[in-house]
Amino acid sequence: MAPQLDGYFKQVDSLSDHFIERLRKAVAIPSVSADEERRPDVVRMGEFLAAELSALGAEVESRPLGPQPGHEHMELPPVIISRYGNDKKKRTILVYGHYDVQPALKEDGWATEPFTLTIDDKDRMYGRGSTDDKGPVLGWLNSIEAHQKAGIDFPVNLLMCFEGMEEFGSEGLDDFINAEAKKYFADTDAVCISDNYWLGTEKPCLTYGLRGCNYYSVEISGPGQDLHSGVFGGTAQEPMTDLVRVLATLVDTNGKIQIPGLDELVAPLTEEEKALYGDIAFTMDNIHESLGSNTTIYPDKERTLMARWRYPSLSVHGIEGAFSQPGAKTVIPAKVIGKFSIRTVPNMEIEEVNTLVYKYVEEQFKKCGSKNTLKCYAQHTGKWWVASPKHWNFSAAGKAVERVWGVKPDLTREGGSIPVTLTFEEATGKNVLLLPMGSSTDAAHSINEKLDKKNYIEGIKLLGAYLHYVAEEPMEN
Amino acid sequence: MAPQLDGYFKQVDSLSDHFIERLRKAVAIPSVSADEERRPDVVRMGEFLAAELSALGAEVESRPLGPQPGHEHMELPPVIISRYGNDKKKRTILVYGHYDVQPALKEDGWATEPFTLTIDDKDRMYGRGSTDDKGPVLGWLNSIEAHQKAGIDFPVNLLMCFEGMEEFGSEGLDDFINAEAKKYFADTDAVCISDNYWLGTEKPCLTYGLRGCNYYSVEISGPGQDLHSGVFGGTAQEPMTDLVRVLATLVDTNGKIQIPGLDELVAPLTEEEKALYGDIAFTMDNIHESLGSNTTIYPDKERTLMARWRYPSLSVHGIEGAFSQPGAKTVIPAKVIGKFSIRTVPNMEIEEVNTLVYKYVEEQFKKCGSKNTLKCYAQHTGKWWVASPKHWNFSAAGKAVERVWGVKPDLTREGGSIPVTLTFEEATGKNVLLLPMGSSTDAAHSINEKLDKKNYIEGIKLLGAYLHYVAEEPMEN
């Protein structure tokens, strides 16, 4: 099937220097969304994308999102939406990416200038945004261009949605997606997002699940103001004493959450799902290396991956209001706020989890017998997402990976959340696939971010091949 | 006894405007020891004191303490030492005070200019340093002047030690005191420090005890760097989980320290000591007011005062290395350091306490079954101090209080520490008395610090009367 692909691949190879030049131009625009002073660069990056898309013959619109909440003197960068092809006989695939990047300064420890694409002798292309997410975003543009230059008919109608605030909470995007779901995105048949990474460095993957995250505050207060422990120590009930006692009851060293009822919400592990874990290219050495220690909970890869992907976890992040500096301060803090979050998985519903958490925290505080005051509340909540990896969207991507990389992809989930995934699924009602281009060593949010040249060029082939296979897949599932 | 006092008191009254002017001049010098830019003002304040003492005919020396540790480009302010009288037939009393002050800015919320002494219609004299400790320091000088002007023989030889770094850890002072103990301070018969406060606002007190303070760090580390809880939550043992579990075992809500063996070190309460608490001018309303809440542990004054003065307490101050800002961050901190301190009392020896603390913390960590790494260590330690309130130094002060204020003073201890107290006791081998001038509402380290005019003027009488009675006391105890 997909006989046109050989010509397409050949064309990608012959255009590879040109595609690297395109990435170099994009990396050179420091589109840091978290930095007010860089906002014009973010806007400029959107304009660059829009101009490239226009030059390729795509329809492009730059959609304003209004002033930035909390920073009303600044406009949010626009969403660049684009359509390439409008053939009713073809499937329509909606792809998402982001053109903003994380902050980066040479003095943070970068070995090269962060906004100058620098290729080393192992063909690693260093630069902020190379892998997150300018490489994958340009992948779609490159795929269009290679089809044109090879004279191969583009197999689908491609809808594109590229935002400029992903690294700053995707402000304004959910409303935009919901508003356009039955308009600009109305004929979407499936969604593909290339904004995550392989589990390791050798084997490609398709990602079909993400955990959710409920983030809680436990606030305990008593005295009218901070106290001196010499004067008041021993005479007053201290909020910190209560707080550490409550936080200590949440989870044990081996990650076992102590809140009754949470386990019962977790979807049971089926034999079918269990069978998926054995073949995944991942070792305990991989996790020990990324941890920088051997302080893992489980000795085996299967249970470790399940703990990351399909079981909930609870982490205590810190305490606001207490002494947090180096050195010694003999304060009795008057009000302290413990912060913890629970990563959620099917079938933990947000409200059910909240109810169990509040009840448990209140019970534990009550056990302290304290006259202090407790408040427990969710700071934010975000639902888990799991797609069916048997959907034609995934089968097509699986065939594309086999054709380009010569291996069946791992089917992975991720422990973290990419909230836009669930937004697209809920707004369009269509299957969403996460199809990563880069690998686990790309250091997306760190210094020395890179994208391997091979991942970029083969990734362009992969995105194009996916579109060919997705055009051919039967509709039944 | 002490028949000369009536004349002295009269003289103090008639000089009261002059003494207030002297305090006004001192408050006007912003001798903030914590502020590098104010260092010249601190030095100027020392020079002012030295000049005033010289004018009164005292011998004065300004002793340099060398460069400030950690800020070697700056000299520490000198210690001003002075002798007034050198009559072998008289007792020699060594008094201590400090001429530096806490920081103060009008915009911190002061109702008046902090470095302008401002007297309101209730004769409250507002200004930084008014009560802590410029008022008491000038009290000694004023006492000399009133004797001279009244033509009354000064009853003792007065040695004075006034430092300029008390509000910044008394850097360099301990070594100085130890070096001068057998030199400048060699003929000291007793020590008097006026640098604390009445327990309330109505009744004077003599203070005979201070708690010590052992300050601990509990450091737990595991991963090589901070982790993302989405990626690692559930797969790795988290240092914060272990730390809150360890901290939770230290003390309960009602202040009961859970470390075995500590209680046994505490000197038993004797009937004699117990009897001291009933008469002390203090109510539960007083502590509820200063707490700003009713979250006290004990319902009665006696047990509350004992908890502050003569029993140990343990406070958890905070955590370094965890997320401590407002908002939400999904970090798994790689290394966290819990901070707690124990206020110590007789007969808790520093090393014994350390040993029990380390053993207990290690046991509690072991119970977690964690692969993370624990370190527990003392950041600093300071011993408790208790003097005998039956010593002639105290009897003399008691008589002076009765003569000036018409009531027997409360015998109090304090929950906090004034480390120089123990240094003077150990260096000179003599009894040390804490004889406060100001009251509990003076707000020493806060905005709107004040000294009541009555406390200042009667306080000058008190210091002089103390010197007369101390000259007359029999030697036996």
mmCIF file of C-alpha atoms in Angstrom, chain A residues 192-350:
data_model
loop_
_atom_site.group_PDB
_atom_site.id
_atom_site.type_symbol
_atom_site.label_atom_id
_atom_site.label_comp_id
_atom_site.label_asym_id
_atom_site.label_seq_id
_atom_site.Cartn_x
_atom_site.Cartn_y
_atom_site.Cartn_z
ATOM 1 C CA CYS A 192 -2.652 14.093 15.522
ATOM 2 C CA ILE A 193 -0.336 15.899 17.937
ATOM 3 C CA SER A 194 3.425 15.687 17.636
ATOM 4 C CA ASP A 195 4.628 17.228 20.906
ATOM 5 C CA ASN A 196 5.989 14.418 23.048
ATOM 6 C CA TYR A 197 8.944 11.994 22.942
ATOM 7 C CA TRP A 198 9.928 8.403 22.517
ATOM 8 C CA LEU A 199 10.292 6.473 25.728
ATOM 9 C CA GLY A 200 13.945 5.841 24.934
ATOM 10 C CA THR A 201 16.339 6.701 22.113
ATOM 11 C CA GLU A 202 16.011 3.750 19.734
ATOM 12 C CA LYS A 203 12.393 2.807 19.322
ATOM 13 C CA PRO A 204 9.546 5.020 18.120
ATOM 14 C CA CYS A 205 6.242 4.989 19.938
ATOM 15 C CA LEU A 206 2.618 5.965 19.640
ATOM 16 C CA THR A 207 1.132 7.461 22.776
ATOM 17 C CA TYR A 208 -2.452 6.714 23.712
ATOM 18 C CA GLY A 209 -2.797 7.851 27.309
ATOM 19 C CA LEU A 210 -1.931 10.605 29.781
ATOM 20 C CA ARG A 211 -2.559 10.837 33.507
ATOM 21 C CA GLY A 212 -4.642 13.654 34.914
ATOM 22 C CA CYS A 213 -3.586 15.868 37.804
ATOM 23 C CA ASN A 214 -5.535 17.144 40.807
ATOM 24 C CA TYR A 215 -3.465 19.685 42.755
ATOM 25 C CA TYR A 216 -4.410 20.345 46.382
ATOM 26 C CA SER A 217 -3.655 22.882 49.092
ATOM 27 C CA VAL A 218 -3.938 22.034 52.780
ATOM 28 C CA GLU A 219 -4.003 25.290 54.706
ATOM 29 C CA ILE A 220 -3.655 25.311 58.493
ATOM 30 C CA SER A 221 -3.750 28.535 60.477
ATOM 31 C CA GLY A 222 -3.972 29.577 64.100
ATOM 32 C CA PRO A 223 -2.063 32.551 65.559
ATOM 33 C CA GLY A 224 -2.744 36.069 64.318
ATOM 34 C CA GLN A 225 0.847 36.481 63.145
ATOM 35 C CA ASP A 226 4.143 34.590 62.998
ATOM 36 C CA LEU A 227 5.508 33.902 66.474
ATOM 37 C CA HIS A 228 8.916 33.629 68.131
ATOM 38 C CA SER A 229 9.490 30.037 69.169
ATOM 39 C CA GLY A 230 11.375 31.142 72.278
ATOM 40 C CA VAL A 231 8.405 33.095 73.554
ATOM 41 C CA PHE A 232 5.552 30.861 72.401
ATOM 42 C CA GLY A 233 7.102 27.408 71.925
ATOM 43 C CA GLY A 234 5.304 24.969 74.218
ATOM 44 C CA THR A 235 2.324 27.204 74.958
ATOM 45 C CA ALA A 236 0.492 27.382 71.622
ATOM 46 C CA GLN A 237 -0.612 24.775 69.111
ATOM 47 C CA GLU A 238 1.563 25.192 66.058
ATOM 48 C CA PRO A 239 0.090 24.985 62.536
ATOM 49 C CA MET A 240 3.315 23.390 61.188
ATOM 50 C CA THR A 241 3.060 20.560 63.706
ATOM 51 C CA ASP A 242 -0.456 19.802 62.504
ATOM 52 C CA LEU A 243 0.465 20.171 58.842
ATOM 53 C CA VAL A 244 3.387 17.740 58.823
ATOM 54 C CA ARG A 245 1.242 15.260 60.720
ATOM 55 C CA VAL A 246 -1.512 15.523 58.118
ATOM 56 C CA LEU A 247 0.889 15.399 55.138
ATOM 57 C CA ALA A 248 2.576 12.337 56.631
ATOM 58 C CA THR A 249 -0.645 10.337 56.371
ATOM 59 C CA LEU A 250 -1.133 10.806 52.611
ATOM 60 C CA VAL A 251 1.301 8.348 51.071
ATOM 61 C CA ASP A 252 4.062 6.008 52.158
ATOM 62 C CA THR A 253 7.651 5.757 51.012
ATOM 63 C CA ASN A 254 6.723 3.146 48.424
ATOM 64 C CA GLY A 255 4.134 5.395 46.846
ATOM 65 C CA LYS A 256 1.106 3.620 48.314
ATOM 66 C CA ILE A 257 -1.630 6.260 48.646
ATOM 67 C CA GLN A 258 -3.299 5.997 52.046
ATOM 68 C CA ILE A 259 -6.602 7.639 51.125
ATOM 69 C CA PRO A 260 -9.341 5.001 51.377
ATOM 70 C CA GLY A 261 -11.502 4.491 48.310
ATOM 71 C CA LEU A 262 -9.046 5.803 45.698
ATOM 72 C CA ASP A 263 -7.822 2.339 44.717
ATOM 73 C CA GLU A 264 -11.381 1.220 44.030
ATOM 74 C CA LEU A 265 -11.732 3.941 41.385
ATOM 75 C CA VAL A 266 -8.780 2.647 39.346
ATOM 76 C CA ALA A 267 -9.717 0.562 36.293
ATOM 77 C CA PRO A 268 -8.563 -3.023 36.851
ATOM 78 C CA LEU A 269 -5.587 -4.254 34.887
ATOM 79 C CA THR A 270 -6.732 -6.628 32.146
ATOM 80 C CA GLU A 271 -4.606 -9.459 30.801
ATOM 81 C CA GLU A 272 -4.714 -7.757 27.426
ATOM 82 C CA GLU A 273 -3.313 -4.510 28.801
ATOM 83 C CA LYS A 274 -0.757 -6.330 30.919
ATOM 84 C CA ALA A 275 0.573 -8.053 27.807
ATOM 85 C CA LEU A 276 1.443 -4.682 26.269
ATOM 86 C CA TYR A 277 4.175 -3.924 28.810
ATOM 87 C CA GLY A 278 6.553 -6.832 28.254
ATOM 88 C CA ASP A 279 7.782 -5.781 24.816
ATOM 89 C CA ILE A 280 8.278 -2.104 25.504
ATOM 90 C CA ALA A 281 11.817 -0.914 24.911
ATOM 91 C CA PHE A 282 12.666 0.254 28.420
ATOM 92 C CA THR A 283 14.969 -0.991 31.142
ATOM 93 C CA MET A 284 15.507 -0.246 34.806
ATOM 94 C CA ASP A 285 18.876 1.178 33.787
ATOM 95 C CA ASN A 286 16.993 3.783 31.726
ATOM 96 C CA ILE A 287 15.026 5.015 34.706
ATOM 97 C CA HIS A 288 17.986 4.874 37.085
ATOM 98 C CA GLU A 289 19.914 7.014 34.631
ATOM 99 C CA SER A 290 17.172 9.610 34.270
ATOM 100 C CA LEU A 291 16.575 9.630 38.046
ATOM 101 C CA GLY A 292 20.267 10.027 38.761
ATOM 102 C CA SER A 293 19.901 7.428 41.516
ATOM 103 C CA ASN A 294 18.693 3.905 42.218
ATOM 104 C CA THR A 295 15.872 5.048 44.485
ATOM 105 C CA THR A 296 13.098 3.458 42.442
ATOM 106 C CA ILE A 297 10.168 1.755 44.114
ATOM 107 C CA TYR A 298 9.832 -1.364 41.903
ATOM 108 C CA PRO A 299 12.590 -3.693 40.736
ATOM 109 C CA ASP A 300 11.033 -4.473 37.347
ATOM 110 C CA LYS A 301 10.240 -2.535 34.206
ATOM 111 C CA GLU A 302 6.614 -3.701 33.910
ATOM 112 C CA ARG A 303 5.531 -2.541 37.356
ATOM 113 C CA THR A 304 7.565 0.676 36.974
ATOM 114 C CA LEU A 305 5.893 1.582 33.671
ATOM 115 C CA MET A 306 2.473 0.752 35.096
ATOM 116 C CA ALA A 307 3.194 2.984 38.082
ATOM 117 C CA ARG A 308 4.048 5.811 35.720
ATOM 118 C CA TRP A 309 1.207 5.330 33.243
ATOM 119 C CA ARG A 310 -1.783 3.505 34.615
ATOM 120 C CA TYR A 311 -1.757 3.848 38.396
ATOM 121 C CA PRO A 312 -2.275 7.013 40.414
ATOM 122 C CA SER A 313 0.533 8.626 42.369
ATOM 123 C CA LEU A 314 0.683 11.246 45.099
ATOM 124 C CA SER A 315 3.554 13.720 45.524
ATOM 125 C CA VAL A 316 4.067 16.265 48.293
ATOM 126 C CA HIS A 317 5.559 19.329 46.596
ATOM 127 C CA GLY A 318 6.237 21.724 49.445
ATOM 128 C CA ILE A 319 4.908 24.154 52.030
ATOM 129 C CA GLU A 320 4.065 27.829 51.570
ATOM 130 C CA GLY A 321 4.299 30.168 54.566
ATOM 131 C CA ALA A 322 6.969 28.286 56.504
ATOM 132 C CA PHE A 323 10.682 29.096 56.705
ATOM 133 C CA SER A 324 12.189 27.929 53.397
ATOM 134 C CA GLN A 325 15.561 29.682 53.169
ATOM 135 C CA PRO A 326 19.022 28.325 53.966
ATOM 136 C CA GLY A 327 20.145 28.898 57.527
ATOM 137 C CA ALA A 328 18.198 28.984 60.757
ATOM 138 C CA LYS A 329 15.137 31.000 61.730
ATOM 139 C CA THR A 330 13.256 30.312 64.944
ATOM 140 C CA VAL A 331 9.830 31.229 63.651
ATOM 141 C CA ILE A 332 6.516 29.564 64.438
ATOM 142 C CA PRO A 333 4.660 30.219 61.179
ATOM 143 C CA ALA A 334 1.088 31.415 61.751
ATOM 144 C CA LYS A 335 -0.329 29.986 58.526
ATOM 145 C CA VAL A 336 1.128 27.212 56.409
ATOM 146 C CA ILE A 337 -0.131 25.725 53.153
ATOM 147 C CA GLY A 338 0.968 22.232 52.198
ATOM 148 C CA LYS A 339 0.850 21.431 48.493
ATOM 149 C CA PHE A 340 0.351 17.952 47.082
ATOM 150 C CA SER A 341 -1.037 16.503 43.882
ATOM 151 C CA ILE A 342 -2.510 13.244 42.748
ATOM 152 C CA ARG A 343 -1.860 11.975 39.230
ATOM 153 C CA THR A 344 -5.123 10.384 38.175
ATOM 154 C CA VAL A 345 -5.919 7.510 35.810
ATOM 155 C CA PRO A 346 -9.051 5.818 34.435
ATOM 156 C CA ASN A 347 -11.668 5.721 35.976
ATOM 157 C CA MET A 348 -10.930 8.311 38.661
ATOM 158 C CA GLU A 349 -13.410 11.129 38.192
ATOM 159 C CA ILE A 350 -12.222 14.528 39.396
#
